[in-house]
XYZ file of C-alpha atoms in Angstrom:
750
model
C 6.362 43.580 30.373
C 6.996 41.492 33.178
C 5.603 37.956 33.486
C 3.619 38.394 36.675
C 2.034 40.842 37.709
C -0.474 41.860 40.620
C -4.063 42.771 39.858
C -6.300 44.874 42.531
C -7.975 41.407 43.193
C -4.997 39.720 44.068
C -4.920 37.412 40.931
C -2.030 36.161 39.009
C -1.717 37.714 35.632
C 0.325 36.718 32.574
C 1.103 37.912 28.974
C -1.576 36.515 26.700
C 1.073 35.491 24.127
C 2.835 33.183 27.081
C -0.513 31.734 28.000
C -1.301 30.665 24.713
C 2.205 29.136 24.340
C 1.921 27.133 27.411
C -1.544 26.157 26.652
C -0.723 24.730 23.164
C 2.663 22.932 24.386
C 0.515 21.204 27.170
C -2.398 19.940 24.774
C 0.832 18.857 22.402
C 2.187 16.888 24.968
C -0.834 15.538 26.234
C -1.739 14.323 22.863
C 1.720 12.824 22.141
C 1.806 10.982 25.361
C -1.486 10.364 26.530
C -3.658 9.970 23.189
C -1.710 9.495 20.166
C 1.147 7.018 20.858
C 1.353 3.496 21.977
C 3.752 2.604 25.120
C 6.625 0.107 24.155
C 5.606 -1.708 27.128
C 2.319 -3.076 26.303
C 1.778 -1.343 22.757
C -1.556 0.544 24.126
C -2.691 4.007 23.816
C -4.139 5.117 27.225
C -7.975 4.734 26.108
C -7.153 0.955 24.937
C -5.290 0.390 28.175
C -8.258 1.686 30.484
C -10.817 -0.579 28.454
C -8.913 -3.593 29.006
C -8.115 -2.919 32.546
C -11.740 -2.092 32.855
C -13.084 -4.993 31.328
C -10.480 -7.467 33.720
C -11.906 -5.586 36.957
C -15.524 -6.634 35.704
C -14.413 -10.192 35.584
C -14.937 -9.900 31.726
C -12.339 -13.046 30.740
C -12.584 -15.367 28.007
C -14.320 -17.463 29.905
C -16.857 -15.454 31.434
C -20.319 -14.412 29.860
C -20.300 -11.580 27.252
C -21.740 -8.547 28.816
C -23.796 -5.326 27.202
C -20.700 -2.915 25.983
C -22.655 0.412 27.090
C -21.802 -1.442 30.816
C -18.176 -1.727 30.144
C -17.821 1.691 28.251
C -19.754 3.276 31.092
C -17.515 1.772 33.696
C -14.497 2.867 31.452
C -15.551 6.460 31.278
C -16.860 6.797 34.734
C -13.605 5.009 36.445
C -10.444 5.808 34.394
C -11.197 7.743 30.903
C -13.136 11.040 31.274
C -13.931 11.608 27.606
C -16.798 10.852 25.114
C -18.830 7.421 25.338
C -18.961 7.214 21.591
C -15.046 7.845 21.181
C -14.353 5.091 23.773
C -16.831 2.892 22.623
C -15.165 3.002 18.860
C -11.855 2.306 20.306
C -13.309 -0.924 21.884
C -14.949 -1.935 18.679
C -11.440 -1.529 17.097
C -9.885 -4.197 19.243
C -12.723 -6.495 18.557
C -12.636 -6.367 15.039
C -10.464 -9.341 13.708
C -9.926 -7.638 10.313
C -8.272 -4.496 12.109
C -6.505 -6.268 14.716
C -4.317 -9.118 14.016
C -4.710 -10.667 17.798
C -8.151 -9.142 18.750
C -8.218 -8.150 22.317
C -12.175 -8.108 22.720
C -14.487 -10.807 21.579
C -17.535 -9.306 20.558
C -21.150 -10.473 19.989
C -23.454 -8.423 17.672
C -22.648 -5.981 14.616
C -18.989 -5.102 15.090
C -18.806 -3.681 11.837
C -17.680 -5.171 8.344
C -14.423 -4.979 6.114
C -16.918 -2.922 3.819
C -17.502 -0.604 6.412
C -15.286 -0.881 9.448
C -17.578 1.924 11.139
C -20.915 0.305 10.512
C -21.067 -1.133 13.884
C -24.334 -1.322 16.206
C -24.846 0.989 18.997
C -23.456 -0.182 22.400
C -26.688 -0.728 23.699
C -27.045 -3.699 21.344
C -23.401 -5.301 21.531
C -21.833 -7.457 23.998
C -18.566 -8.039 24.571
C -15.848 -9.592 26.490
C -12.008 -9.813 26.736
C -10.414 -12.724 24.458
C -7.621 -15.213 25.676
C -4.846 -13.282 24.208
C -5.927 -10.128 26.242
C -4.757 -12.556 29.233
C -1.181 -12.070 28.214
C -1.638 -8.288 29.163
C -3.352 -9.082 32.515
C -2.191 -12.211 33.808
C 0.459 -10.797 36.120
C -1.251 -7.762 37.162
C -1.627 -8.580 40.718
C 1.869 -9.424 41.441
C 3.881 -6.340 41.804
C 4.635 -5.663 38.246
C 3.280 -2.578 37.476
C 3.342 1.312 38.965
C -0.110 2.674 39.855
C -1.432 6.311 39.548
C -4.423 7.717 40.576
C -7.374 8.179 38.287
C -8.767 11.172 36.983
C -10.380 12.221 40.157
C -7.816 10.707 42.705
C -10.780 8.234 43.994
C -8.907 5.081 42.567
C -5.598 3.755 41.068
C -5.047 2.441 37.352
C -1.913 1.054 35.813
C 0.416 3.300 33.866
C 1.656 0.215 31.808
C 0.098 -2.969 31.585
C 2.705 -5.988 32.262
C 2.465 -7.469 28.959
C 4.103 -10.898 28.237
C 4.462 -10.379 24.594
C 5.587 -7.298 22.517
C 2.047 -6.246 21.667
C 3.500 -3.166 20.269
C 4.475 -5.035 16.940
C 1.838 -7.905 17.096
C -1.067 -5.544 16.497
C 0.433 -2.520 15.775
C -0.844 0.963 15.871
C -1.643 3.981 14.046
C -2.174 7.333 15.601
C -1.535 11.346 14.729
C -0.143 13.436 17.303
C 1.122 17.105 17.097
C 4.016 17.187 14.906
C 4.459 13.385 14.554
C 2.466 10.377 14.027
C 2.730 6.739 14.291
C 1.868 3.923 11.602
C 3.123 0.413 13.207
C 1.849 -2.745 10.846
C 0.909 -5.903 12.780
C 3.143 -8.788 12.762
C 3.399 -12.540 13.088
C 3.361 -13.617 16.696
C 5.649 -16.724 16.408
C 8.064 -14.710 14.185
C 8.597 -11.709 16.701
C 9.022 -14.073 19.544
C 11.432 -15.977 17.618
C 13.295 -12.743 16.833
C 13.127 -11.987 20.993
C 14.805 -15.243 21.787
C 17.427 -14.665 19.334
C 18.318 -11.327 20.788
C 18.307 -12.771 24.329
C 20.408 -15.309 23.115
C 23.075 -13.371 21.019
C 22.559 -9.521 22.317
C 24.739 -8.501 19.602
C 22.708 -9.430 16.691
C 22.049 -7.079 13.812
C 18.659 -5.691 12.002
C 19.628 -8.288 9.182
C 19.945 -10.989 11.856
C 16.684 -10.350 13.305
C 14.941 -9.882 9.577
C 15.566 -13.768 9.360
C 12.994 -14.435 11.985
C 10.575 -11.161 10.949
C 10.920 -11.284 7.498
C 7.810 -8.734 7.286
C 4.437 -7.469 8.494
C 1.632 -10.192 8.771
C -1.790 -8.177 8.331
C -5.101 -9.747 9.170
C -5.913 -10.818 5.697
C -4.531 -13.279 3.253
C -3.596 -10.697 0.510
C -0.053 -10.697 -0.765
C 3.093 -8.278 0.468
C 4.959 -7.804 -2.669
C 7.243 -5.058 -1.139
C 11.100 -6.441 -2.292
C 13.030 -8.101 0.835
C 15.775 -5.355 0.324
C 12.942 -2.657 1.065
C 11.701 -4.444 4.220
C 15.039 -5.016 5.561
C 15.661 -1.154 5.008
C 12.326 -0.317 6.575
C 13.463 -2.114 9.834
C 16.705 -0.460 9.722
C 15.063 2.871 9.619
C 11.983 2.087 11.276
C 10.350 4.119 8.158
C 9.171 3.317 4.969
C 6.285 1.675 3.329
C 4.784 -1.790 2.923
C 2.874 -2.873 -0.726
C -0.138 -5.320 -0.602
C -1.913 -6.797 -3.535
C -4.813 -8.598 -3.863
C -5.084 -12.501 -4.322
C -7.052 -13.879 -7.629
C -7.359 -16.860 -10.047
C -9.124 -17.819 -12.925
C -11.928 -19.941 -12.657
C -14.199 -21.126 -15.909
C -12.754 -17.901 -17.503
C -13.779 -15.374 -14.875
C -11.596 -13.604 -12.590
C -12.309 -14.754 -8.891
C -10.587 -12.146 -6.286
C -10.355 -14.127 -3.015
C -8.280 -11.578 -0.794
C -8.172 -7.824 -0.461
C -5.386 -5.963 1.001
C -5.760 -5.039 4.673
C -8.849 -2.428 5.333
C -9.827 -2.329 1.809
C -13.437 -2.306 1.329
C -14.814 -4.579 -1.413
C -17.811 -2.450 -2.417
C -14.959 0.501 -2.765
C -12.985 -1.719 -5.303
C -16.095 -2.817 -7.141
C -17.122 1.217 -7.219
C -13.857 2.084 -8.781
C -13.978 -0.720 -11.346
C -17.475 0.179 -12.380
C -16.491 3.851 -12.476
C -14.088 2.916 -15.106
C -16.288 0.594 -17.251
C -19.151 3.490 -17.323
C -16.369 5.950 -18.357
C -15.557 3.581 -21.385
C -12.398 3.044 -20.054
C -12.471 -0.838 -19.497
C -13.856 -2.227 -22.275
C -12.354 -5.618 -21.847
C -14.715 -6.289 -18.823
C -18.254 -7.111 -19.345
C -19.914 -7.724 -15.867
C -18.764 -7.515 -12.180
C -20.366 -9.238 -9.270
C -20.061 -9.337 -5.234
C -20.466 -13.243 -4.576
C -19.377 -12.998 -1.094
C -20.951 -14.998 1.900
C -20.581 -16.568 4.979
C -18.330 -19.498 3.354
C -16.415 -17.034 1.553
C -15.710 -13.761 3.122
C -14.375 -12.111 0.037
C -15.353 -13.363 -3.381
C -15.181 -10.687 -6.034
C -16.330 -11.972 -9.623
C -14.950 -9.772 -12.810
C -15.848 -11.264 -16.132
C -14.108 -10.578 -19.327
C -15.303 -9.772 -22.601
C -14.174 -12.635 -24.139
C -11.648 -15.500 -23.514
C -8.891 -13.368 -25.912
C -8.554 -11.182 -22.798
C -5.076 -11.054 -21.426
C -6.249 -11.447 -17.739
C -2.687 -10.866 -16.379
C -2.645 -7.504 -18.183
C -6.195 -6.808 -16.985
C -5.131 -7.501 -13.428
C -2.154 -5.451 -13.774
C -4.259 -2.266 -14.945
C -6.621 -2.883 -12.066
C -4.046 -3.556 -9.507
C -2.429 0.282 -10.471
C -6.135 1.976 -11.044
C -8.057 0.422 -7.751
C -7.769 -0.497 -4.445
C -6.898 -4.149 -5.371
C -3.095 -2.888 -4.604
C -2.358 -0.687 -1.381
C 0.517 1.294 0.036
C 0.760 1.448 3.757
C 3.198 3.771 5.514
C 5.463 2.883 7.788
C 6.664 4.787 10.977
C 7.805 2.547 13.957
C 7.405 5.771 16.643
C 6.672 4.697 19.956
C 7.027 5.843 23.494
C 9.969 4.189 24.611
C 10.942 3.010 28.283
C 12.239 6.264 29.118
C 8.973 7.748 28.418
C 9.642 9.878 25.410
C 8.690 9.671 21.643
C 11.070 7.794 19.346
C 11.210 6.353 15.956
C 12.867 3.228 16.672
C 14.595 0.124 14.231
C 13.649 -3.142 14.806
C 16.754 -4.235 16.953
C 16.422 -1.242 19.310
C 12.491 -1.786 19.686
C 12.831 -5.417 20.443
C 15.785 -4.467 22.899
C 13.768 -1.697 24.873
C 10.979 -4.306 25.185
C 13.102 -6.930 26.264
C 14.521 -4.438 28.850
C 10.975 -3.790 29.922
C 9.918 -7.666 30.419
C 13.183 -7.988 32.453
C 12.465 -5.319 34.985
C 8.768 -6.558 34.803
C 9.750 -10.384 35.388
C 12.303 -9.140 37.978
C 9.367 -7.320 39.855
C 7.265 -10.228 39.580
C 9.975 -12.522 41.034
C 11.158 -10.252 43.975
C 7.287 -9.845 44.749
C 6.874 -13.301 45.116
C 10.061 -13.819 46.827
C 8.843 -11.558 49.761
C 5.462 -13.232 49.591
C 7.388 -16.935 50.472
C 9.770 -15.346 52.861
C 6.947 -14.058 54.482
C 5.155 -17.144 54.686
C 7.919 -19.039 55.764
C 8.350 -16.522 58.783
C 4.694 -17.244 59.577
C 5.274 -20.796 59.358
C 7.945 -21.165 61.810
C 5.534 -19.151 64.452
C 3.020 -21.233 63.503
C 5.507 -24.565 64.143
C 6.186 -23.042 67.670
C 2.547 -22.781 68.531
C 2.305 -26.240 67.596
C 4.894 -27.709 69.669
C 3.599 -25.489 72.676
C -0.185 -25.816 71.789
C -1.663 -26.276 75.054
C 0.170 -22.997 76.580
C -0.612 -21.215 73.445
C -4.383 -21.828 73.897
C -3.823 -21.215 77.646
C -2.438 -17.532 77.044
C -5.004 -16.818 74.506
C -7.845 -17.807 76.822
C -6.596 -16.184 79.950
C -4.266 -13.286 79.159
C -6.154 -9.559 78.224
C -3.457 -8.781 75.944
C -2.007 -12.360 74.516
C 0.499 -10.936 71.866
C 2.955 -9.406 74.073
C 2.811 -12.283 76.200
C 3.403 -14.976 73.363
C 6.039 -12.810 71.869
C 7.965 -12.623 75.450
C 7.496 -16.448 76.278
C 8.090 -17.999 72.706
C 10.451 -15.156 71.235
C 8.199 -14.534 68.481
C 7.833 -11.475 66.115
C 4.870 -9.151 66.325
C 3.638 -10.619 62.549
C 4.207 -14.416 63.758
C 2.184 -13.649 67.101
C -0.479 -11.887 64.986
C -1.194 -14.904 62.541
C -1.509 -17.223 65.655
C -3.791 -14.997 67.007
C -5.671 -14.712 63.483
C -6.498 -18.449 63.819
C -9.411 -19.617 65.119
C -8.900 -21.716 68.424
C -10.200 -24.731 66.869
C -8.075 -24.433 63.825
C -5.329 -23.925 65.826
C -5.893 -26.808 67.876
C -6.081 -28.619 64.233
C -2.618 -27.911 63.315
C -0.617 -30.517 61.746
C 3.232 -30.750 62.048
C 3.945 -32.757 58.725
C 1.605 -30.256 56.895
C 3.534 -27.127 58.313
C 6.926 -28.938 57.616
C 5.665 -29.862 53.749
C 4.919 -26.492 53.430
C 7.882 -25.077 54.843
C 10.111 -27.639 52.497
C 7.916 -26.340 49.303
C 8.266 -22.774 50.117
C 11.909 -23.145 50.967
C 12.452 -24.743 47.555
C 10.640 -21.880 45.862
C 12.723 -19.418 47.685
C 16.041 -20.668 46.480
C 14.858 -21.068 43.165
C 13.965 -17.458 43.135
C 16.987 -16.220 44.782
C 18.901 -18.457 42.142
C 17.086 -16.629 39.100
C 17.503 -13.294 40.754
C 21.109 -13.701 41.453
C 21.623 -14.739 37.651
C 21.235 -12.832 34.480
C 21.321 -16.172 32.532
C 18.864 -17.773 34.438
C 16.591 -14.511 34.183
C 17.047 -14.675 30.065
C 16.346 -18.526 30.047
C 12.992 -17.769 32.053
C 11.896 -15.176 30.074
C 12.647 -17.269 26.867
C 10.738 -20.052 28.275
C 7.844 -17.790 29.065
C 8.007 -16.436 25.432
C 7.981 -19.636 23.902
C 5.150 -21.062 25.920
C 3.309 -18.178 24.910
C 4.234 -18.222 21.265
C 2.733 -22.041 21.513
C -0.440 -20.813 23.410
C -1.568 -17.695 21.289
C 0.816 -17.884 17.888
C -0.716 -19.131 14.490
C 0.800 -19.334 11.261
C 1.543 -16.184 8.618
C -1.534 -14.972 7.098
C 0.195 -12.172 4.290
C 2.147 -14.149 2.132
C 5.235 -12.610 1.286
C 5.752 -12.759 -2.437
C 7.892 -10.491 -4.631
C 6.489 -8.641 -7.850
C 7.045 -6.382 -10.253
C 5.204 -2.800 -9.825
C 1.831 -2.458 -11.433
C 1.336 -0.607 -14.709
C -2.011 1.142 -15.761
C -2.620 0.471 -19.187
C -2.220 3.202 -21.691
C -5.280 5.069 -23.528
C -4.509 3.060 -26.841
C -4.442 -0.209 -24.936
C -7.764 0.203 -23.879
C -9.392 1.247 -26.977
C -10.445 -1.598 -29.120
C -8.385 -1.981 -31.974
C -10.725 -1.648 -35.165
C -9.867 -0.454 -38.740
C -10.128 3.079 -39.338
C -9.643 5.474 -42.288
C -8.792 9.056 -41.215
C -10.345 11.641 -43.803
C -8.833 15.017 -44.377
C -10.416 17.664 -46.063
C -8.752 20.813 -47.842
C -10.056 23.070 -45.555
C -8.567 21.278 -42.641
C -11.722 19.568 -41.290
C -10.979 15.994 -40.115
C -13.317 12.801 -39.094
C -12.751 9.094 -38.948
C -14.506 6.252 -40.654
C -14.926 2.873 -39.198
C -13.392 0.102 -42.014
C -10.994 0.305 -44.431
C -13.561 -0.229 -47.480
C -15.028 3.238 -47.434
C -14.415 5.683 -50.573
C -13.049 9.184 -48.859
C -13.732 10.785 -52.227
C -17.638 9.957 -51.963
C -18.065 11.527 -48.615
C -20.250 14.782 -48.135
C -18.228 17.796 -47.793
C -19.002 21.318 -46.488
C -19.521 23.932 -49.494
C -16.498 24.742 -50.985
C -14.380 22.117 -49.390
C -13.494 18.868 -50.930
C -10.978 15.755 -50.442
C -7.373 16.260 -49.306
C -5.776 13.225 -47.911
C -6.480 10.255 -46.289
C -4.826 7.465 -44.223
C -5.844 3.724 -43.178
C -5.090 2.711 -39.749
C -6.723 1.299 -36.629
C -8.628 3.008 -33.733
C -6.256 2.579 -31.332
C -3.424 4.117 -33.133
C -2.145 7.823 -33.246
C -3.311 10.290 -36.275
C -0.469 12.233 -37.540
C -1.352 15.486 -39.724
C 1.409 17.444 -41.388
C 1.387 21.264 -42.306
C 2.734 22.777 -45.329
C 5.631 23.923 -43.489
C 6.644 20.387 -42.176
C 5.019 20.159 -38.955
C 3.780 17.525 -37.456
C 0.511 17.264 -35.005
C -0.816 14.108 -33.265
C -4.542 12.898 -32.255
C -5.514 9.854 -30.775
C -7.636 8.158 -33.787
C -10.677 7.242 -31.382
C -11.041 10.861 -30.446
C -11.704 11.820 -33.992
C -15.469 12.549 -35.002
C -17.316 10.255 -37.126
C -17.574 10.243 -40.921
C -21.021 10.241 -40.400
C -20.671 13.942 -39.809
C -18.744 16.670 -41.869
C -16.058 16.003 -38.978
C -14.646 19.432 -36.973
C -11.797 21.698 -37.915
C -8.180 20.615 -36.782
C -7.685 24.391 -35.866
C -10.314 23.601 -32.830
C -7.718 21.226 -31.877
C -4.067 22.841 -32.959
C -2.596 26.165 -33.250
C -1.284 26.357 -36.664
C 0.738 29.455 -38.134
C -1.496 31.766 -39.885
C -0.851 31.213 -43.823
C -0.059 27.411 -43.241
C -2.586 24.683 -44.003
C -2.697 20.803 -43.144
C -2.004 18.725 -46.164
C -1.255 14.997 -44.973
C -2.449 12.566 -42.820
C -0.387 9.114 -41.510
C -1.960 6.548 -39.119
C -0.140 3.796 -38.050
C 2.234 1.613 -35.227
C 4.743 4.002 -33.545
C 7.617 1.727 -34.570
C 6.340 1.745 -38.269
C 8.762 3.638 -40.713
C 8.137 6.227 -43.434
C 9.777 8.534 -45.695
C 9.510 12.055 -45.668
C 10.621 14.398 -48.278
C 9.957 17.830 -49.689
C 9.463 18.672 -53.218
C 12.941 20.153 -53.601
C 13.913 16.588 -53.573
C 15.042 16.096 -50.394
C 14.173 13.449 -47.614
C 14.974 11.024 -44.968
C 13.368 7.673 -43.220
C 12.192 7.810 -39.631
C 9.817 5.734 -37.400
C 6.379 7.023 -37.280
C 6.549 7.410 -33.473
C 9.160 10.439 -34.080
C 6.167 12.457 -35.572
C 4.387 12.116 -32.151
C 3.821 15.036 -29.967
C 1.669 16.572 -27.201
C 2.219 20.120 -28.139
C -0.576 22.131 -29.854
C 1.877 24.053 -31.776
C 2.961 20.889 -33.496
C 6.206 19.174 -33.631
C 8.807 20.423 -36.174
C 9.742 17.177 -38.285
C 10.702 17.916 -41.935
C 12.942 20.961 -42.560
C 11.239 22.479 -45.984
C 13.104 24.704 -48.022
C 11.718 28.236 -49.186
C 9.571 27.861 -51.845
C 9.280 23.811 -51.212
C 6.286 21.771 -50.129
C 6.275 18.218 -47.862
C 5.099 15.391 -49.989
C 3.260 13.007 -49.331
C 4.571 10.433 -46.819
C 5.450 6.922 -48.205
C 5.094 4.152 -45.997
C 7.532 1.372 -45.751
C 6.129 -2.042 -45.482
C 9.217 -4.000 -45.363
C 13.064 -2.982 -45.429
C 14.468 -5.773 -46.833
C 15.413 -5.470 -50.799
C 12.895 -2.151 -50.794
C 13.266 0.531 -53.481
C 12.446 3.986 -52.917
C 11.337 5.549 -56.465
C 10.992 9.295 -57.002
C 9.166 11.193 -59.695
C 9.603 14.966 -61.256
C 7.055 16.833 -62.763
C 9.080 16.855 -66.007
C 8.811 13.219 -66.166
C 11.973 12.105 -64.568
C 11.913 8.873 -62.718
C 14.892 7.380 -60.262
C 14.801 4.171 -58.310
C 17.456 2.900 -55.720
C 17.797 0.831 -52.767
C 15.950 2.152 -49.352
C 19.060 1.506 -47.367
C 20.942 4.681 -49.005
C 18.201 6.699 -47.282
C 19.548 8.100 -43.796
C 17.405 7.287 -40.862
C 16.823 10.519 -38.822
C 14.579 11.752 -35.869
C 13.960 15.314 -37.922
C 15.829 17.408 -40.446
C 15.942 18.309 -44.401
C 17.434 14.856 -45.291
C 19.646 13.632 -47.803
C 19.132 14.769 -51.428
C 17.065 11.487 -53.216
C 16.946 12.911 -56.611
C 18.672 15.822 -58.600
C 16.658 18.385 -60.321
C 18.242 21.641 -61.482
C 18.271 24.495 -58.968
C 17.286 26.785 -61.840
C 14.219 24.986 -62.762
C 13.450 24.474 -58.907
C 13.450 28.337 -58.108
C 11.973 28.929 -61.210
C 9.233 26.613 -60.211
C 9.618 24.885 -63.762
C 10.087 21.622 -62.370
C 10.053 19.651 -58.802
C 9.505 16.513 -56.918
C 5.888 15.405 -57.050
C 6.121 12.322 -54.910
C 8.328 9.409 -53.296
C 6.876 5.783 -52.930
C 8.655 2.565 -51.396
C 8.225 -0.688 -53.394
C 8.720 -4.505 -52.007
C 10.435 -6.502 -54.699
C 7.108 -8.045 -55.766
C 5.137 -4.990 -55.539
C 4.012 -2.363 -58.404
C 3.702 1.308 -58.613
C 1.333 3.481 -60.657
C 2.562 6.662 -62.168
C -0.135 8.940 -62.797
C -0.234 11.783 -65.696
C -3.361 13.409 -65.299
C -6.309 11.097 -65.643
C -3.821 8.152 -67.132
C -1.357 5.941 -64.879
C 1.248 3.771 -65.933
C 1.682 0.477 -63.974
C 5.195 -0.478 -63.152
C 6.444 -3.742 -61.771
C 10.062 -4.511 -60.323
C 11.317 -5.474 -64.138
C 10.089 -1.965 -65.384
C 11.686 -0.161 -62.605
C 14.906 -1.678 -63.574
C 15.214 0.907 -66.460
C 15.328 3.452 -63.929
C 18.005 2.270 -61.358
C 20.330 4.630 -60.539
C 22.258 6.020 -57.616
C 20.658 8.350 -55.021
C 20.748 12.059 -55.782
C 21.148 11.543 -59.532
C 18.728 12.813 -62.297
C 17.043 9.539 -63.195
C 15.492 8.495 -66.264
C 12.577 10.291 -68.493
C 9.492 8.422 -68.706
C 7.845 7.389 -71.818
C 5.789 9.954 -73.769
C 2.491 10.646 -72.595
C 4.017 10.358 -69.081
C 6.471 13.232 -68.844
C 3.590 15.773 -67.015
C 3.839 13.420 -63.927
C 0.982 14.583 -61.211
C 1.422 11.732 -58.572
C 3.172 8.202 -57.991
C 1.573 5.464 -55.436
C 1.750 1.669 -54.513
C -0.702 -0.336 -56.623
C -3.259 -1.915 -54.458
C -3.894 -5.723 -55.448
């Protein structure tokens, strides 16, 4: 298909795909260059530039009276910006919000939004506005031949392509924008710091980004909140032009309460309270009792968090809130700007300032040349006026009597057309009042100015000095102290679920059918609880509500649940099979609860075992975690808790009345496995089921154990155990008559 064909009506036709492609590319370029990205010169997008220029044309300077915003917006969209009035007004409001702009360009009266809701501003017919003093830095050189002018949308007027900014506004107020295939996120900076960096670059053109970072230490947002990004990361950000900045709220402890006095940039106090309240309602913040917003005119930000008691670790609590709410916020940085070549580009700090200084030099050069031309022209006219003064009578005579005095004056006094016109433009009475002294004084003054301008224009160093002086003067005029403090802090960590749960004594009760429940306190008798028909007590463990409960099945696999998630002991509980996938034919035998670093002894009825940490049994899998390798025909024994490892003794007992005691240190510490032989039982008797290990326990030197034989028990202390001491894996010794059918051994309770 040819690209262009002729139709019967003599209209050009192009293929739809070519038209669509061109239309999309045109739109994309319009968005990039004329809507989304700021210009490096004045740091403004077209709509912002048009608003500022239109307001200056309306005479809305910082010293004038405020005028209705609707009037201004009407002027902007009528003359320069043919788009929606609401979008234009929104752009104007943004430039007036002191919590959005570091150095606002518009001074607004009325409701211009609040940090809670920046878009809650009043309609334009209710607000009034004018330019701020800072806006003068963009406009003061406008009529000095410094800018290129372009026709407006309908060609009836001209508008400036870029405002002649005296300061690098692109960095001072920052900018955000989403274009097609690219975006920009430039944070605001401190005026004094940026000017200081510009001066450094003027004095040392080879200064590196690291050198400039000595002056520009980081962004400076219009809030007192802390910037907690490490200086190395900030340096990398300025090296590459991309990165991120992290801000954190300022808080202090006041009468046992947490008072937040500053929030990160554009964070809504109401949103923070909502996020915190949501956690409280979900019972994920038990250490907080109350929330209040005490913000007023004197304290723009004052959020109060009341801890439940004075025992609450407020540092840990705030750390959690930083991690889970907007009290800590991350800001993306992408220094994407339309450079002096008119193309979008991501710039590092050095190139950005270098390009702006190039723009500034061009602007100042144009301003000086414009002024030089004015001075030269005026000197030329003054020469003509001096001639007229010296020959005043003759000049008046010629003007009065000649029909065309201009050529006569030019011929008689050797004047140029410009000089002759300037004489003729003066009224005769003014002409007669010309004074030689005044003319010569003005000539001398202008001649000095001309010489000064020519010197500056003829010397790069003088031009740089002038720019430096102007920058420092503006820094003095518009600059202020840094607002966002730079403080390096560690990353915030959200509290784990178990940390958020109150630590209360809890007793985990397991039934033979594998039903589980948790009772408050350690005083409860688990055997006295009600069980469903055909079910009875199997095992119990004492722990705390913020710990993990571990259940062990007959294969030696461990299953983990948070203790606080278990049903109350007032009910019959719930089956563990609903929470876990246990293998057919297997059943739950034991439960353990305690701190993850607590040591326990795991053993099988064949006499093999090892020491491990309770944390090694924790897992998330519904199918459990293989911990104890149980030989065929054997079963896992009740895990023995280790109170202390110093001088601890492990005691093993067999069903045939053999008892063996040896140091716990002889047992290896493993993560999982079969373990080592603890007590020797003849293999034939094991396989025949005639004898097996009934239990192991660990006792400290001052503790006692109970050896049970049916309903009878034997209490044994450290002295009694000495008789049964031996080496690990030995047979041990027989217990006294009457206790040779051992059913279980356990630690004696005081």
